[in-house]
Amino acid sequence: MSSLDQALRAALDTRQPLLAELHSQGTDCYRLFHGSQEGASGLTVDRYGPQLMVQSFHQPIELDALQSIQQSVHLSLGEELRLVYNDRSGGNSRIDRRDPVYQATPEALEDLIGHEWGLDYRVRGRHPGQDPLLFLDLRNARGWVKANSAGKSVLNLFAYTCGVGLCAAAGGASEVVNLDFAEGNLAVGRENGVLNSQLPTMQFVQSDYFPAIRQLAGLPIATRRGHKLPSYPRLEQRQFDLVFLDPPAWAKSAFGTVDLLRDYQSLLKPAILATAADGTLVCCNNLARVAMDDWREQVLRCAEKLGRPVRDCQVLSPASDFPSQDGQPPLKILILQF
Ligand SMILES: C[S@@+](CC[C@H](N)C(=O)[O-])C[C@H]1O[C@@H](n2cnc3c(N)ncnc32)[C@H](O)[C@@H]1O
């Protein structure tokens, strides 16, 4: 047996209790193998409902190794999943869409449905973006939102495919606003809304983060001298009971730069101001290089400086399908109660 086979089988065995729990909670989307921590750096194996998604980030995997992964998962789950292999070892983690190693079947690539916390999510092995349509390490945070949204107005920032918004709607939020600048991502969010038609409808705002959050917070929109800003939707100043801030590690736009390493403050400050006086802000930082203790200190200091001291600060960790040997998972999540 190859070392990869051994590592995968150990990972599958370890997960048995977690998977039983997840299945009983209405979840069939989870990580089966987290290579960087479980013995094959740069390789991930995820289940998205009926689909098995293998991704390689350092070098392509061989066909026989891929088939062996599929077989081990089949044996362990007692279910045959439809395999999609996305090799992302090229520049900027882009998928090699020529598929020299393995071509997925049409059944594996069709629009599918996965489940998490009893909700339906669109699953699509290939789409214009690079990442799968649901970030699995955020599952516990979505569960927390579902359990803590009743009667609240909820603002989901950097909403991507609106999983957090969907959980807020399912948790009985009075209002859910999803904000993202990518129409394609919000379109999947709308699809997710349609897949869960029993829930109240959500709102979608397609806008760059900076002008949107600064208007909500009642702050001026910064212009760089000599640069005309692109147009942006106008929003009234207002606050939300629950604000969820989960930005990408780095992104540049005409309005500013998202930079979780050097400048979390410029994201956090307006988000705090858009949170109600006795509200809650859930904020995330997925950059592995940033240590929890340093980041938490920065976050708490920023709130203090704004005259909005945090009454309670809780750490939320990803579930054990994202193990971290040093207890420092890349995705850090803080729940701030004001
Ligand atoms: C890592 S994803 C966020 C994940 C998301 N919170 C979730 O629950 O799955 C990053 C998202 O930020 C959006 N984005 C990046 N820069 C942005 C900006 N300046 N303004 C608005 N959205 C932005 C991208 O379109 C993408 O959907």
XYZ file of C-alpha atoms and ligand atoms in Angstrom:
365
model
C 0.000 0.000 0.000
C 1.385 3.439 -0.919
C 2.048 6.012 1.786
C -0.796 8.102 0.386
C -3.201 5.144 0.645
C -2.113 4.611 4.234
C -2.506 8.266 5.137
C -5.940 8.445 3.492
C -7.189 5.301 5.223
C -6.017 6.630 8.589
C -7.829 9.929 7.891
C -11.021 8.107 6.904
C -10.897 5.898 10.014
C -10.317 8.881 12.300
C -13.316 10.669 10.812
C -15.865 7.887 11.394
C -17.409 9.437 14.549
C -17.431 12.942 13.042
C -19.070 11.736 9.823
C -21.783 9.896 11.756
C -22.497 13.104 13.665
C -22.509 15.227 10.501
C -24.847 12.813 8.689
C -27.258 12.970 11.614
C -27.175 16.802 11.393
C -28.128 16.812 7.717
C -24.595 17.405 6.443
C -22.956 15.516 3.581
C -20.337 18.122 2.642
C -17.018 17.765 4.478
C -13.281 17.281 4.101
C -12.199 13.650 3.974
C -8.467 14.278 3.732
C -6.616 17.443 4.709
C -3.258 16.615 3.140
C -1.123 19.358 4.688
C -1.870 17.984 8.185
C -2.483 14.333 7.373
C 0.520 13.251 5.346
C 0.257 14.518 1.746
C 0.941 18.227 1.543
C -0.928 20.020 -1.234
C -3.688 17.422 -1.611
C -7.296 17.708 -0.448
C -10.194 15.266 -0.762
C -13.666 16.653 -0.117
C -17.173 15.297 -0.285
C -19.870 17.592 -1.642
C -23.039 15.506 -1.419
C -22.899 13.062 -4.355
C -19.558 14.434 -5.568
C -15.991 13.544 -4.613
C -13.725 16.540 -5.204
C -9.969 15.897 -5.271
C -7.708 18.930 -5.561
C -3.928 19.059 -5.895
C -2.034 22.293 -5.236
C 1.670 21.329 -5.496
C 1.884 18.802 -8.316
C -0.612 16.765 -10.351
C -1.542 13.388 -8.929
C -1.111 10.159 -10.939
C -4.186 8.435 -12.355
C -3.729 5.246 -10.320
C -3.382 7.247 -7.098
C -6.581 9.117 -7.974
C -8.469 5.904 -8.626
C -7.171 4.449 -5.414
C -8.494 7.491 -3.490
C -11.921 7.005 -5.058
C -11.931 3.331 -4.131
C -10.861 3.925 -0.519
C -13.572 6.559 -0.064
C -16.149 4.245 -1.612
C -15.189 1.445 0.784
C -15.187 3.714 3.811
C -18.477 5.552 3.113
C -20.255 2.593 1.523
C -21.352 4.955 -1.242
C -20.010 5.578 -4.717
C -19.363 9.296 -5.299
C -18.880 11.038 -8.640
C -15.231 11.983 -9.022
C -14.018 15.420 -10.113
C -10.280 16.077 -10.090
C -9.125 19.704 -10.136
C -5.377 20.049 -10.509
C -4.530 23.523 -9.229
C -0.743 23.182 -9.143
C -0.335 25.799 -11.920
C -0.049 29.579 -11.453
C -2.420 31.298 -8.998
C -3.951 27.926 -8.027
C -5.875 27.910 -11.309
C -7.592 24.700 -12.378
C -5.901 22.938 -15.310
C -9.028 22.627 -17.444
C -7.285 20.496 -20.094
C -7.570 17.553 -17.690
C -4.539 15.564 -18.875
C -4.803 13.097 -15.955
C -8.521 12.422 -15.646
C -11.653 13.628 -17.390
C -14.710 13.693 -15.116
C -17.900 12.076 -16.417
C -20.808 14.359 -17.438
C -22.748 13.015 -14.399
C -19.995 14.230 -12.072
C -19.973 17.681 -13.683
C -23.698 18.288 -13.794
C -25.405 20.594 -11.292
C -25.719 18.661 -8.031
C -26.971 19.363 -4.522
C -25.029 18.982 -1.292
C -26.360 19.406 2.238
C -25.119 21.165 5.327
C -27.007 21.794 8.571
C -30.118 20.510 6.798
C -29.886 23.092 3.994
C -29.394 22.504 0.260
C -26.373 23.946 -1.529
C -25.515 24.088 -5.208
C -22.559 21.832 -6.038
C -20.788 22.347 -9.347
C -17.424 20.717 -10.056
C -16.511 23.247 -12.717
C -17.625 26.890 -12.944
C -15.866 30.117 -13.920
C -14.141 30.468 -10.513
C -11.419 28.277 -9.011
C -12.771 27.332 -5.577
C -15.664 24.976 -4.870
C -18.939 26.811 -4.226
C -18.899 26.191 -0.456
C -15.900 26.714 1.856
C -16.058 23.711 4.148
C -13.867 25.050 6.964
C -16.543 27.693 7.652
C -19.198 25.044 8.470
C -19.084 25.610 12.258
C -19.421 29.354 11.758
C -22.441 28.843 9.494
C -23.916 26.564 12.160
C -23.319 29.238 14.791
C -25.099 31.824 12.619
C -28.034 29.457 12.098
C -28.358 28.991 15.862
C -27.985 32.700 16.711
C -29.915 34.682 14.090
C -33.507 34.521 15.310
C -35.189 37.910 14.958
C -31.945 39.649 13.918
C -31.021 41.787 10.940
C -27.953 40.130 9.395
C -25.298 41.582 7.090
C -23.127 39.021 5.273
C -19.987 40.735 3.964
C -17.828 39.154 1.207
C -20.804 36.840 0.865
C -19.428 34.609 -1.978
C -22.265 32.084 -2.556
C -24.194 33.341 0.495
C -23.938 30.246 2.709
C -23.791 32.441 5.827
C -26.841 34.389 4.634
C -28.731 31.179 3.988
C -28.000 29.984 7.546
C -29.185 33.313 8.934
C -32.431 32.991 6.964
C -32.844 29.412 8.208
C -32.178 30.589 11.760
C -35.105 33.015 11.659
C -33.330 36.308 10.857
C -35.725 39.215 10.332
C -33.663 40.382 7.349
C -30.587 39.073 5.479
C -28.380 41.225 3.245
C -25.591 39.522 1.268
C -22.899 41.787 -0.134
C -20.236 40.890 -2.704
C -18.803 42.574 -5.799
C -18.934 39.441 -7.974
C -22.306 39.018 -9.657
C -21.431 35.400 -10.551
C -21.007 34.530 -6.864
C -24.226 36.267 -5.847
C -25.989 34.418 -8.686
C -25.046 31.129 -6.995
C -26.307 32.653 -3.732
C -29.636 33.294 -5.448
C -29.658 29.686 -6.665
C -29.020 28.547 -3.089
C -31.983 30.661 -2.035
C -34.175 28.993 -4.659
C -32.989 25.530 -3.568
C -34.286 26.369 -0.081
C -37.561 27.973 -1.133
C -39.139 27.376 2.300
C -36.901 30.158 3.692
C -37.695 33.883 3.604
C -36.014 35.603 0.663
C -32.631 37.223 1.132
C -31.362 40.508 -0.293
C -28.319 40.733 -2.533
C -26.175 43.835 -2.961
C -23.582 43.752 -5.699
C -20.985 46.280 -4.610
C -17.373 46.724 -3.751
C -16.907 46.302 -0.009
C -15.305 49.645 0.713
C -17.932 52.110 -0.585
C -20.755 49.877 0.667
C -19.519 49.410 4.234
C -18.360 53.005 4.544
C -21.802 54.288 3.542
C -23.483 51.911 6.003
C -21.044 53.072 8.681
C -21.575 56.762 7.892
C -17.933 57.273 6.871
C -16.759 59.263 3.835
C -15.631 57.322 0.762
C -11.930 57.885 0.290
C -10.767 59.094 -3.104
C -7.195 59.048 -4.308
C -6.216 62.444 -5.748
C -6.618 62.572 -9.522
C -8.451 59.215 -9.665
C -12.128 59.143 -10.571
C -13.925 56.362 -8.718
C -16.134 53.885 -10.576
C -19.836 54.204 -9.779
C -21.240 52.265 -6.828
C -24.716 51.602 -5.425
C -25.934 54.160 -2.899
C -26.817 52.824 0.547
C -28.305 54.532 3.578
C -26.321 54.668 6.807
C -27.605 51.930 9.115
C -26.605 49.194 11.553
C -27.281 45.451 11.692
C -27.736 43.195 14.709
C -25.349 40.569 13.347
C -22.522 41.321 10.930
C -20.372 38.575 9.400
C -16.982 39.620 8.003
C -15.068 36.936 6.084
C -12.768 38.647 3.587
C -10.320 36.994 1.167
C -6.625 37.086 2.133
C -5.803 39.736 -0.447
C -7.744 41.565 -3.152
C -7.274 44.929 -4.835
C -10.030 47.059 -6.306
C -10.430 50.667 -7.413
C -11.684 51.481 -3.920
C -9.015 49.918 -1.764
C -6.992 46.857 -0.921
C -8.121 43.919 1.171
C -4.934 42.863 2.968
C -5.405 40.601 5.975
C -1.705 40.653 6.858
C -0.968 44.379 6.781
C -4.302 46.102 7.214
C -7.197 44.268 8.858
C -8.191 47.554 10.489
C -9.561 49.230 7.371
C -11.935 46.283 6.909
C -12.827 45.963 10.561
C -13.421 49.567 11.545
C -16.406 50.260 9.259
C -17.780 46.769 9.956
C -17.798 47.543 13.705
C -19.543 50.865 13.048
C -22.197 49.043 10.975
C -22.874 46.693 13.921
C -25.651 47.709 16.336
C -24.675 49.002 19.807
C -25.598 45.685 21.467
C -24.988 43.641 18.326
C -22.565 40.892 17.303
C -19.733 40.898 14.796
C -18.273 37.603 13.606
C -14.929 38.250 11.957
C -12.546 35.871 10.213
C -8.934 35.796 9.118
C -7.853 32.875 6.942
C -4.199 33.794 6.597
C -2.052 31.041 8.151
C 0.808 33.476 8.776
C -1.309 35.538 11.168
C -1.297 34.131 14.714
C -4.586 34.093 16.612
C -3.199 35.923 19.656
C -1.776 38.815 17.615
C -4.878 39.140 15.471
C -7.282 39.012 18.428
C -5.294 41.735 20.165
C -5.476 43.918 17.014
C -9.212 43.342 16.699
C -9.945 44.151 20.348
C -7.702 47.240 20.228
C -9.475 48.510 17.109
C -12.872 48.162 18.793
C -11.600 49.897 21.935
C -10.171 52.803 19.918
C -13.544 53.261 18.213
C -15.237 53.576 21.586
C -16.963 50.236 21.023
C -15.307 47.933 23.579
C -16.036 44.236 23.199
C -18.105 42.782 26.048
C -17.361 39.183 25.148
C -14.978 37.597 22.647
C -15.351 33.928 21.728
C -13.095 31.850 19.472
C -14.786 29.488 17.027
C -12.672 26.731 15.461
C -13.195 24.697 12.309
C -14.409 21.135 12.934
C -12.054 18.141 13.147
C -12.243 17.422 9.395
C -9.769 20.343 9.298
C -7.221 19.060 11.837
C -4.268 21.254 12.799
C -1.317 19.619 14.510
C -0.194 22.826 16.220
C -3.693 23.868 17.281
C -3.403 26.956 15.055
C -5.832 26.465 12.159
C -5.321 28.938 9.273
C -8.984 29.999 9.514
C -9.423 32.028 12.690
C -12.906 33.127 13.735
C -13.875 35.543 16.526
C -17.389 36.242 17.772
C -17.472 39.729 19.242
C -20.421 40.788 21.389
C -20.724 44.534 21.904
C -13.015 33.952 0.451
S -14.525 34.453 -0.324
C -15.472 34.761 1.095
C -16.123 33.495 1.585
C -17.503 33.718 2.103
N -17.550 34.619 3.220
C -18.242 32.419 2.415
O -19.019 32.414 3.382
O -18.077 31.454 1.703
C -14.105 36.033 -0.932
C -15.260 36.805 -1.564
O -14.932 38.190 -1.500
C -15.364 38.817 -2.682
N -14.575 40.063 -2.781
C -13.242 40.196 -2.890
N -12.894 41.515 -2.856
C -14.044 42.207 -2.719
C -14.352 43.594 -2.602
N -13.399 44.525 -2.647
N -15.623 43.949 -2.453
C -16.613 43.014 -2.413
N -16.397 41.686 -2.509
C -15.121 41.294 -2.658
C -15.137 37.809 -3.776
O -15.985 38.061 -4.886
C -15.510 36.494 -3.042
O -16.855 36.169 -3.234
